[in-house]
Each structure stands twice: as C-alpha cells, then as structure tokens.
Tab-separated table of C-alpha atoms and ligand atoms in Angstrom:
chain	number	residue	atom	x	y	z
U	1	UNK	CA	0.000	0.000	0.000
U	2	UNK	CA	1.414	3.706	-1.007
U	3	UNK	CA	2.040	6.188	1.698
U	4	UNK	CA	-1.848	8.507	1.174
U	5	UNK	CA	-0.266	12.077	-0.122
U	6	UNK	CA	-2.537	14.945	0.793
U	7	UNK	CA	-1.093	18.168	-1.598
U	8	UNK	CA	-2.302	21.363	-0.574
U	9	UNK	CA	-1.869	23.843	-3.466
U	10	UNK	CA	-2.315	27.302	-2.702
U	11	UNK	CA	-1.812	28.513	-6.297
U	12	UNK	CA	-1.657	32.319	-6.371
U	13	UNK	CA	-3.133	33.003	-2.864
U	14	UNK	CA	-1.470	33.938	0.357
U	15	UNK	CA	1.745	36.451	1.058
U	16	UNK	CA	4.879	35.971	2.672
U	17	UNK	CA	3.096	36.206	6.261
U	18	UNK	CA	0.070	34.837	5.335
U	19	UNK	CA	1.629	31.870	4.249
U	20	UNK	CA	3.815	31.422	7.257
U	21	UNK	CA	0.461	32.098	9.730
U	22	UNK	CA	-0.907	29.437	7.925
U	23	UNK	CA	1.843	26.757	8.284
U	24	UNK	CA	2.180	27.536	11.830
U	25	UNK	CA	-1.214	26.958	12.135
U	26	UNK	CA	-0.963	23.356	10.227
U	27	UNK	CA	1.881	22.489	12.277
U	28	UNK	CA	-0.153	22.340	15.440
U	29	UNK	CA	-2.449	20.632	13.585
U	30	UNK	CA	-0.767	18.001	11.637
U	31	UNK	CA	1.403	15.258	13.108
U	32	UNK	CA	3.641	12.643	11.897
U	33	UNK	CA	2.244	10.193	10.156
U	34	UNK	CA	4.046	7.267	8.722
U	35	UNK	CA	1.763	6.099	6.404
U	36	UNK	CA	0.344	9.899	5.333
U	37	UNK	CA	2.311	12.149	3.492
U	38	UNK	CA	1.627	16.145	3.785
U	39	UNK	CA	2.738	18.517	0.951
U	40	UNK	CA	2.329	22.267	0.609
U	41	UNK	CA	2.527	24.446	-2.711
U	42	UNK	CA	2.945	28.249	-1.808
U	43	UNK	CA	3.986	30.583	-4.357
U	44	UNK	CA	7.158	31.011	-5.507
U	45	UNK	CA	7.673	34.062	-3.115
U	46	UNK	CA	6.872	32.119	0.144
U	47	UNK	CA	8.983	28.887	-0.960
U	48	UNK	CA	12.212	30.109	0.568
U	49	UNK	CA	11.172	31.506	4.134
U	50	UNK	CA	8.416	28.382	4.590
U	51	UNK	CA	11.798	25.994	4.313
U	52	UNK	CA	13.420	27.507	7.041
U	53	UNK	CA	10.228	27.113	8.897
U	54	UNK	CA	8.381	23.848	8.868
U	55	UNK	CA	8.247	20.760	10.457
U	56	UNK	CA	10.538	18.787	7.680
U	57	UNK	CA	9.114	15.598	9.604
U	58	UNK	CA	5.498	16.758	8.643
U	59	UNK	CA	5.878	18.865	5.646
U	60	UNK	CA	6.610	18.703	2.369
U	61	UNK	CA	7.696	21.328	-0.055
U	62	UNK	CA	6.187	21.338	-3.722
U	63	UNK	CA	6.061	24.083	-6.389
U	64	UNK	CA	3.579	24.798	-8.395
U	65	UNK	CA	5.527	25.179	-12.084
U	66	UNK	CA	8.737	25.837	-13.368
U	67	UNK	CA	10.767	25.936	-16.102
U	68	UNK	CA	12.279	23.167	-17.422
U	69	UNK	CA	15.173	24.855	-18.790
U	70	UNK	CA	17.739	25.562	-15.945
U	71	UNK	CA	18.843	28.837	-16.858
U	72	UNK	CA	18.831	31.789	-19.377
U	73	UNK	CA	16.980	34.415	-21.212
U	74	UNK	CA	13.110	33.653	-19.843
U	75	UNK	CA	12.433	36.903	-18.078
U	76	UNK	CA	9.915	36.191	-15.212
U	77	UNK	CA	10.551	32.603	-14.958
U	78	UNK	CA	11.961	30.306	-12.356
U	79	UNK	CA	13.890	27.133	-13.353
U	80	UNK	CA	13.237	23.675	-11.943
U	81	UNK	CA	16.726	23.769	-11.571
U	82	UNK	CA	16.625	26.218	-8.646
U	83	UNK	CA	14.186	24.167	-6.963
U	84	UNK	CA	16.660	21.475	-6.662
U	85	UNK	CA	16.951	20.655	-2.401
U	86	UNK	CA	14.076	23.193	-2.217
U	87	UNK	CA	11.487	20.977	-2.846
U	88	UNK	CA	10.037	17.507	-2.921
U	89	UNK	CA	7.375	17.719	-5.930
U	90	UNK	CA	6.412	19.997	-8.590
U	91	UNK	CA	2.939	20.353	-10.218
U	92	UNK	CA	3.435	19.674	-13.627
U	93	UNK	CA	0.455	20.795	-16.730
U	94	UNK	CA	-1.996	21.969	-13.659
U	95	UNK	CA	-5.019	23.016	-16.027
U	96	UNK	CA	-4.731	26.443	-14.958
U	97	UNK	CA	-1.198	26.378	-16.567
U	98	UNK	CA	-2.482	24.365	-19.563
U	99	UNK	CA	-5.758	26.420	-20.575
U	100	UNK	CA	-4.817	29.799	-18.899
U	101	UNK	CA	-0.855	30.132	-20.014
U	102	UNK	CA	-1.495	28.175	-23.288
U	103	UNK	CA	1.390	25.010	-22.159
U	104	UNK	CA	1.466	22.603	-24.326
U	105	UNK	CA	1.875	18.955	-24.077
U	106	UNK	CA	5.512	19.162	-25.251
U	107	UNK	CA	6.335	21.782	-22.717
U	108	UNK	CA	4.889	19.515	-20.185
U	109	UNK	CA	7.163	16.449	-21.510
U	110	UNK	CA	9.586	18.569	-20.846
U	111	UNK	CA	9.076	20.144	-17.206
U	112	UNK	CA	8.334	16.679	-16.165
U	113	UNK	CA	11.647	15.465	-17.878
U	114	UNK	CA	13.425	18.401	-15.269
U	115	UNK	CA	11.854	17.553	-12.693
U	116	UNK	CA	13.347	14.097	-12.959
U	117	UNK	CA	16.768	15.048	-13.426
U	118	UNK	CA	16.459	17.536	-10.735
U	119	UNK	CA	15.387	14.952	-8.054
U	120	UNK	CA	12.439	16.321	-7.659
U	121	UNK	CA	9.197	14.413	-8.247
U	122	UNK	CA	6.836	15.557	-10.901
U	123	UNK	CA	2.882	15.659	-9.998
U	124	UNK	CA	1.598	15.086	-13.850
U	125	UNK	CA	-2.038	16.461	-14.018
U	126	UNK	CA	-4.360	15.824	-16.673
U	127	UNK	CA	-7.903	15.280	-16.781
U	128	UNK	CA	-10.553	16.142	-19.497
U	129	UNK	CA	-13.137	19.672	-20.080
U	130	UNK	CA	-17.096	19.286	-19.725
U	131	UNK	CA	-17.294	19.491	-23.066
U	132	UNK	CA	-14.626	16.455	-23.793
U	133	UNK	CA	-16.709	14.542	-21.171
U	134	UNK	CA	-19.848	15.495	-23.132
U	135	UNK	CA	-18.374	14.396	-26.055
U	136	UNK	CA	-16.832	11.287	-24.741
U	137	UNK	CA	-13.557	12.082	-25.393
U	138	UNK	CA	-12.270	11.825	-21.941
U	139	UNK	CA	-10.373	8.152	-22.314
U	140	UNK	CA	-8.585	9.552	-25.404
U	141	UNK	CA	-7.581	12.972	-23.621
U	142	UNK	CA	-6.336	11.278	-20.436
U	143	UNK	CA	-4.497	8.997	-23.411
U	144	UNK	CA	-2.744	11.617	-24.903
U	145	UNK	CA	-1.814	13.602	-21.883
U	146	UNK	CA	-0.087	10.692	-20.278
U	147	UNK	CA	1.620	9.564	-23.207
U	148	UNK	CA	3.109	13.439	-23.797
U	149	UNK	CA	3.453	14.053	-20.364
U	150	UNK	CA	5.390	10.865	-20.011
U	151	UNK	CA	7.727	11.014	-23.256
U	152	UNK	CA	10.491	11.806	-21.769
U	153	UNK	CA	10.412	9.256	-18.525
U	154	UNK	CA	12.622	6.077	-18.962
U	155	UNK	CA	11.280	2.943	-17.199
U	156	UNK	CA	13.709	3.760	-14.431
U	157	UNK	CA	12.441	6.890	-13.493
U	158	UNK	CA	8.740	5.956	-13.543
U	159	UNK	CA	8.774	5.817	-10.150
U	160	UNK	CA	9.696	9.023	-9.130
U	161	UNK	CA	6.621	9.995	-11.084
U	162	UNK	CA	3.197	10.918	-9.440
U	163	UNK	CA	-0.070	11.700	-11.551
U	164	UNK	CA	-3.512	13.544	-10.773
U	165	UNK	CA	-6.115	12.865	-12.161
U	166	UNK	CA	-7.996	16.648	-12.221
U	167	UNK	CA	-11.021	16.709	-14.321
U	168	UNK	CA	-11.527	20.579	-15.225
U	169	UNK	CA	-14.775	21.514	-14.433
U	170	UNK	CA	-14.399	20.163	-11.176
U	171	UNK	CA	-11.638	22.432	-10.132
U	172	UNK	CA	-12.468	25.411	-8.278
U	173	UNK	CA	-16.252	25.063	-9.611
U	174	UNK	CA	-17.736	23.033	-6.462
U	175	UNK	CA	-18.861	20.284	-9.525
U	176	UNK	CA	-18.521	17.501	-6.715
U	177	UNK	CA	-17.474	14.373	-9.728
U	178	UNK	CA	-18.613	10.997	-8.534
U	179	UNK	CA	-16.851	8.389	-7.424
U	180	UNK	CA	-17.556	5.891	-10.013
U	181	UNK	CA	-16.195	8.648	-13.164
U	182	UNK	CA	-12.899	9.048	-10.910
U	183	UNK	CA	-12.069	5.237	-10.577
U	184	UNK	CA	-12.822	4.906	-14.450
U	185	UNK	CA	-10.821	7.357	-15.185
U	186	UNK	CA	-7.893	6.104	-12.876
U	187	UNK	CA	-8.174	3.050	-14.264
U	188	UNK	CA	-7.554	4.536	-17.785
U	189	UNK	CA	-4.613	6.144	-16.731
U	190	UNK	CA	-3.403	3.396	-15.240
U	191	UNK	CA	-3.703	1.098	-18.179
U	192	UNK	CA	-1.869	3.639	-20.103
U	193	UNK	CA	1.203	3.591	-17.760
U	194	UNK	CA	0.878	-0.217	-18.125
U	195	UNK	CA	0.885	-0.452	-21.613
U	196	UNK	CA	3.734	2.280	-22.302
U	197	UNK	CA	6.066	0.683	-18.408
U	198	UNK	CA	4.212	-3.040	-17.607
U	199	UNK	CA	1.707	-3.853	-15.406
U	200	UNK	CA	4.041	-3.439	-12.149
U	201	UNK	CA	5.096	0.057	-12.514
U	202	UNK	CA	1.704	0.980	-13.534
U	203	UNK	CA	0.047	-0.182	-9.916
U	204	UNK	CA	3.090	0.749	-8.439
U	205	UNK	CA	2.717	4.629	-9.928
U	206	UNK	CA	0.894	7.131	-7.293
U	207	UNK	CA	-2.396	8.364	-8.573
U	208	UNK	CA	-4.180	11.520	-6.877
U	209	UNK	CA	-7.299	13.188	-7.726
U	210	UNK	CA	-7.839	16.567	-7.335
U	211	UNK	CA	-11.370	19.137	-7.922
U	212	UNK	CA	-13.079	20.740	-5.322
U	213	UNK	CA	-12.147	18.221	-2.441
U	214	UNK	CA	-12.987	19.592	0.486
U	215	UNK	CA	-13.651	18.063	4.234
U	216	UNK	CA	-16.518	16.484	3.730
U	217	UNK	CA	-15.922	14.756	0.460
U	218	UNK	CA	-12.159	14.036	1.095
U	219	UNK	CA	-12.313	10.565	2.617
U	220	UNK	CA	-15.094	9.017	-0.114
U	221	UNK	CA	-12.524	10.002	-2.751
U	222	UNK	CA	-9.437	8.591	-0.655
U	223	UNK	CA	-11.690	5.497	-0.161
U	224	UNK	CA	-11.348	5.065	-4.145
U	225	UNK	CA	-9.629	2.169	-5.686
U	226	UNK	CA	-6.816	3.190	-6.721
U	227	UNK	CA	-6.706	7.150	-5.880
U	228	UNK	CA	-3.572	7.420	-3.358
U	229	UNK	CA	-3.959	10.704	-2.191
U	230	UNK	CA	-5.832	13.914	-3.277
U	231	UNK	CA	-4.533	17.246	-5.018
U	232	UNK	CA	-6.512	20.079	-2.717
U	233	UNK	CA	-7.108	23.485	-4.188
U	234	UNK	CA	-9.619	26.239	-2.537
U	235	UNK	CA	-9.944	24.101	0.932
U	236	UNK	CA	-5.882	24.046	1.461
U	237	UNK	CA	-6.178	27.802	1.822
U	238	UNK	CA	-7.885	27.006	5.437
U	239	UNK	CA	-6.364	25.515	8.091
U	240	UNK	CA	-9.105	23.635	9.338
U	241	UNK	CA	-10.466	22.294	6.388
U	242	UNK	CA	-7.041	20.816	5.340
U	243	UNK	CA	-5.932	19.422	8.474
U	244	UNK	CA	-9.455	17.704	8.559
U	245	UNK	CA	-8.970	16.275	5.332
U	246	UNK	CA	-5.242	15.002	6.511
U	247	UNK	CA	-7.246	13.636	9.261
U	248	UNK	CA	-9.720	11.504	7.286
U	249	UNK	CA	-6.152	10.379	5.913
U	250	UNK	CA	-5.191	9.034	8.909
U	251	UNK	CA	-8.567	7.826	10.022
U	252	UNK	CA	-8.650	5.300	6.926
U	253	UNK	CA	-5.421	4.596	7.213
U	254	UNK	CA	-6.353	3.341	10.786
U	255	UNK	CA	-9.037	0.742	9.786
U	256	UNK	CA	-7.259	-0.392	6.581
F	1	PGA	P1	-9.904	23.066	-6.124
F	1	PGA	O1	-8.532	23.049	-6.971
F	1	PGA	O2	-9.727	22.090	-4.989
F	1	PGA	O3	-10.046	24.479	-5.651
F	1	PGA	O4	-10.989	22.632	-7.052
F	1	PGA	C1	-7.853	21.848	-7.211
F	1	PGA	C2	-6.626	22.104	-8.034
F	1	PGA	O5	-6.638	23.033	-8.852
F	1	PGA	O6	-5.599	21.417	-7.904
C-alpha cells in the first residue's frame, strides 16, 4: 500500500506572512504520520522563508511550475533547476497552466523530464473539459496527456513519477465528480502507464485526484480504488479544512 499524499496547493493566494500564519497553524495541527504524506505548494515568493520554517518531519515542499530549462533568457521565470533541495514535488500541466498560459503537451514532456533530473518528483495532471466529457472524449484525452506528459520518462524513473487525475470543471467550480467517473478514469490512466512501463510500474505509480475536495468529500474520494492521495485546491487555503482532510487520511489509514 502507497504512503496517502494529501497536496495542498495554494496557487496564487497567500503572502509571505500569510503563508507562514498558515503553516504555523498546520503544524499544530498536523502530526507525523508514517503512512500519510503532507505537501504544501505556496507561491514562488513564500517557498524560501516556509523551508526555514516547517516541520521537515510533517511537511513537504512542492512548487507549483517551473521551467524546465535551468537557466537563461526567460524573463519572469523560475527554473526547476533552482528548486533542486528546495522541494520535494512539482505540479506539472496543472489546467490552470495548460488552458490559462497556453502550455502545451511538449512543454509539459519537458518540465516533467526536469523535474526528474532535478530529483524532484513531478505531480503530472491531466484530466478532461465538460465538453470532452460530453463528447466522450475523456479516455482519449487522459491517453494523450499521459503519453506526452510521459515522453520523456525512462522505465527507471517511472517511479519518481506521481499523476492527478484533475477533471476541469471540477476544479475550483464546487462540480462535486462521482466516485464511479474518478475510478474509471484512474483506471484509464493506469492502463496507459501499463501499456507504455508493464503492469508493475503501472500499480506501483501514485495516482491523486484533485477538484473541489474539500472536508466532507475528502475521505469518499481517498476510499477510491486506486486514488492514493488527493490534489486540494480552494480548501488548502484554510487551516481547518485541510488538516481535517489530513485527518480523514489518517482515520482510513487506521481501519485499513
Ligand atoms: P480546487 O482546486 O480544490 O479548488 O478545485 C484543485 C486544483 O486546482 O488542484
């Protein structure tokens, strides 16, 4: 059984003080948990103060993008390169990134293809629009953005890899998706990794969902077969909701 990760990304939310009130917060919150992992995704700004600062033994560190190239002329951008003993994990083709800033799958290939020679674990997302749904599409979009996301990953480094499964219009939207269209489409993803790394890898390979998970809906989806953990927007801005979603973490992993 995987360690449950519960990723808290704050995406462009929270200052330099706000960020640390909030960690402090967590941190009498959370505990150690051997079988539960905890990571956080401030902004870029907060990354470097909140290291100094947490709990290493409950914490993780993640960022939220970067750029795969690791250095030169890319005014405004930060290099998974620098990230390197910074953080644990980097989101990799969030929608927000792929819809709002345009990235494209190659781009993607390519951050996650940093990210693994960085040491730092890539969080792949990819999940499918309304209207892809709607059109039953969404088997051929997960497809395509795990094959592209993927392109660059040898079948040694597939383990370093970790994938969410975000369906669009469930992020920040409140559209609560239903348990049965998440472990469909985990299962699709799954069977991709399989058929491009062998069955092994591909139950072996974390799988999170993420889309308006809150407290109340956070241990049905961690109770999904195959989900290992859950990618939390909106409700990792507040300490209580989060640390009561960690806490349905380590409720299930109690009775398991
Ligand atoms: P949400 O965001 O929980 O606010 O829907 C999830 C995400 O974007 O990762």
């Amino acid at each position: 059984m995987s360690r449950i990760l519960i990723a808290g990304n704050w995406k462009m939310h929270l200052n330099v003080s706000q960020a640390s009130i909030l960690v402090h917060r967590l941190q009498e919150r959370i505990k150690t948990h051997r079988d539960v992992e905890v990571a956080l995704f401030p902004s870029m700004l907060a990354m470097q103060p909140l290291s100094m600062q947490i709990d290493r033994r409950k914490f993780r560190l993640g960022a939220q993008d970067g750029h795969f190239k690791d250095e030169g002329a890319y005014t405004g951008e930060v290099s998974i390169s620098m990230l390197r003993e910074l953080v644990h994990y980097v989101l990799v083709g969030h929608s927000e990134r792929r819809h709002i800033f345009g990235e494209s799958d190659e781009t993607i290939g390519h951050k996650v293809a940093a990210a693994v020679r960085n040491d730092i674990s890539p969080i792949l997302c990819v999940g499918e629009t309304k209207d892809e749904r709607s059109s039953k599409l969404t088997s051929q979009i997960l497809h395509n953005q795990v094959t592209a996301g993927l392109k660059n990953v040898t079948s040694r480094e597939i383990k370093h890899i970790v994938i969410a499964y975000e369906p669009v219009w469930a992020i920040g939207t409140g559209d609560i998706a239903k348990p049965d269209q998440i472990a469909s489409a985990v299962a699709t993803i799954r069977s991709n990794v399989a058929h491009l790394y062998g069955v092994a890898p591909s139950k072996r390979i974390r799988v999170l969902y993420g889309g308006s998970v809150n407290a109340d809906v956070a241990r049905a989806y961690l109770e999904i077969d195959g989900v290992d953990g859950v990618l939390v927007g909106g409700a990792s801005l507040n300490y209580h909701s989060f640390s009561s979603i960690v806490g349905s973490a380590y409720r299930l992993t109690r009775e398991r």
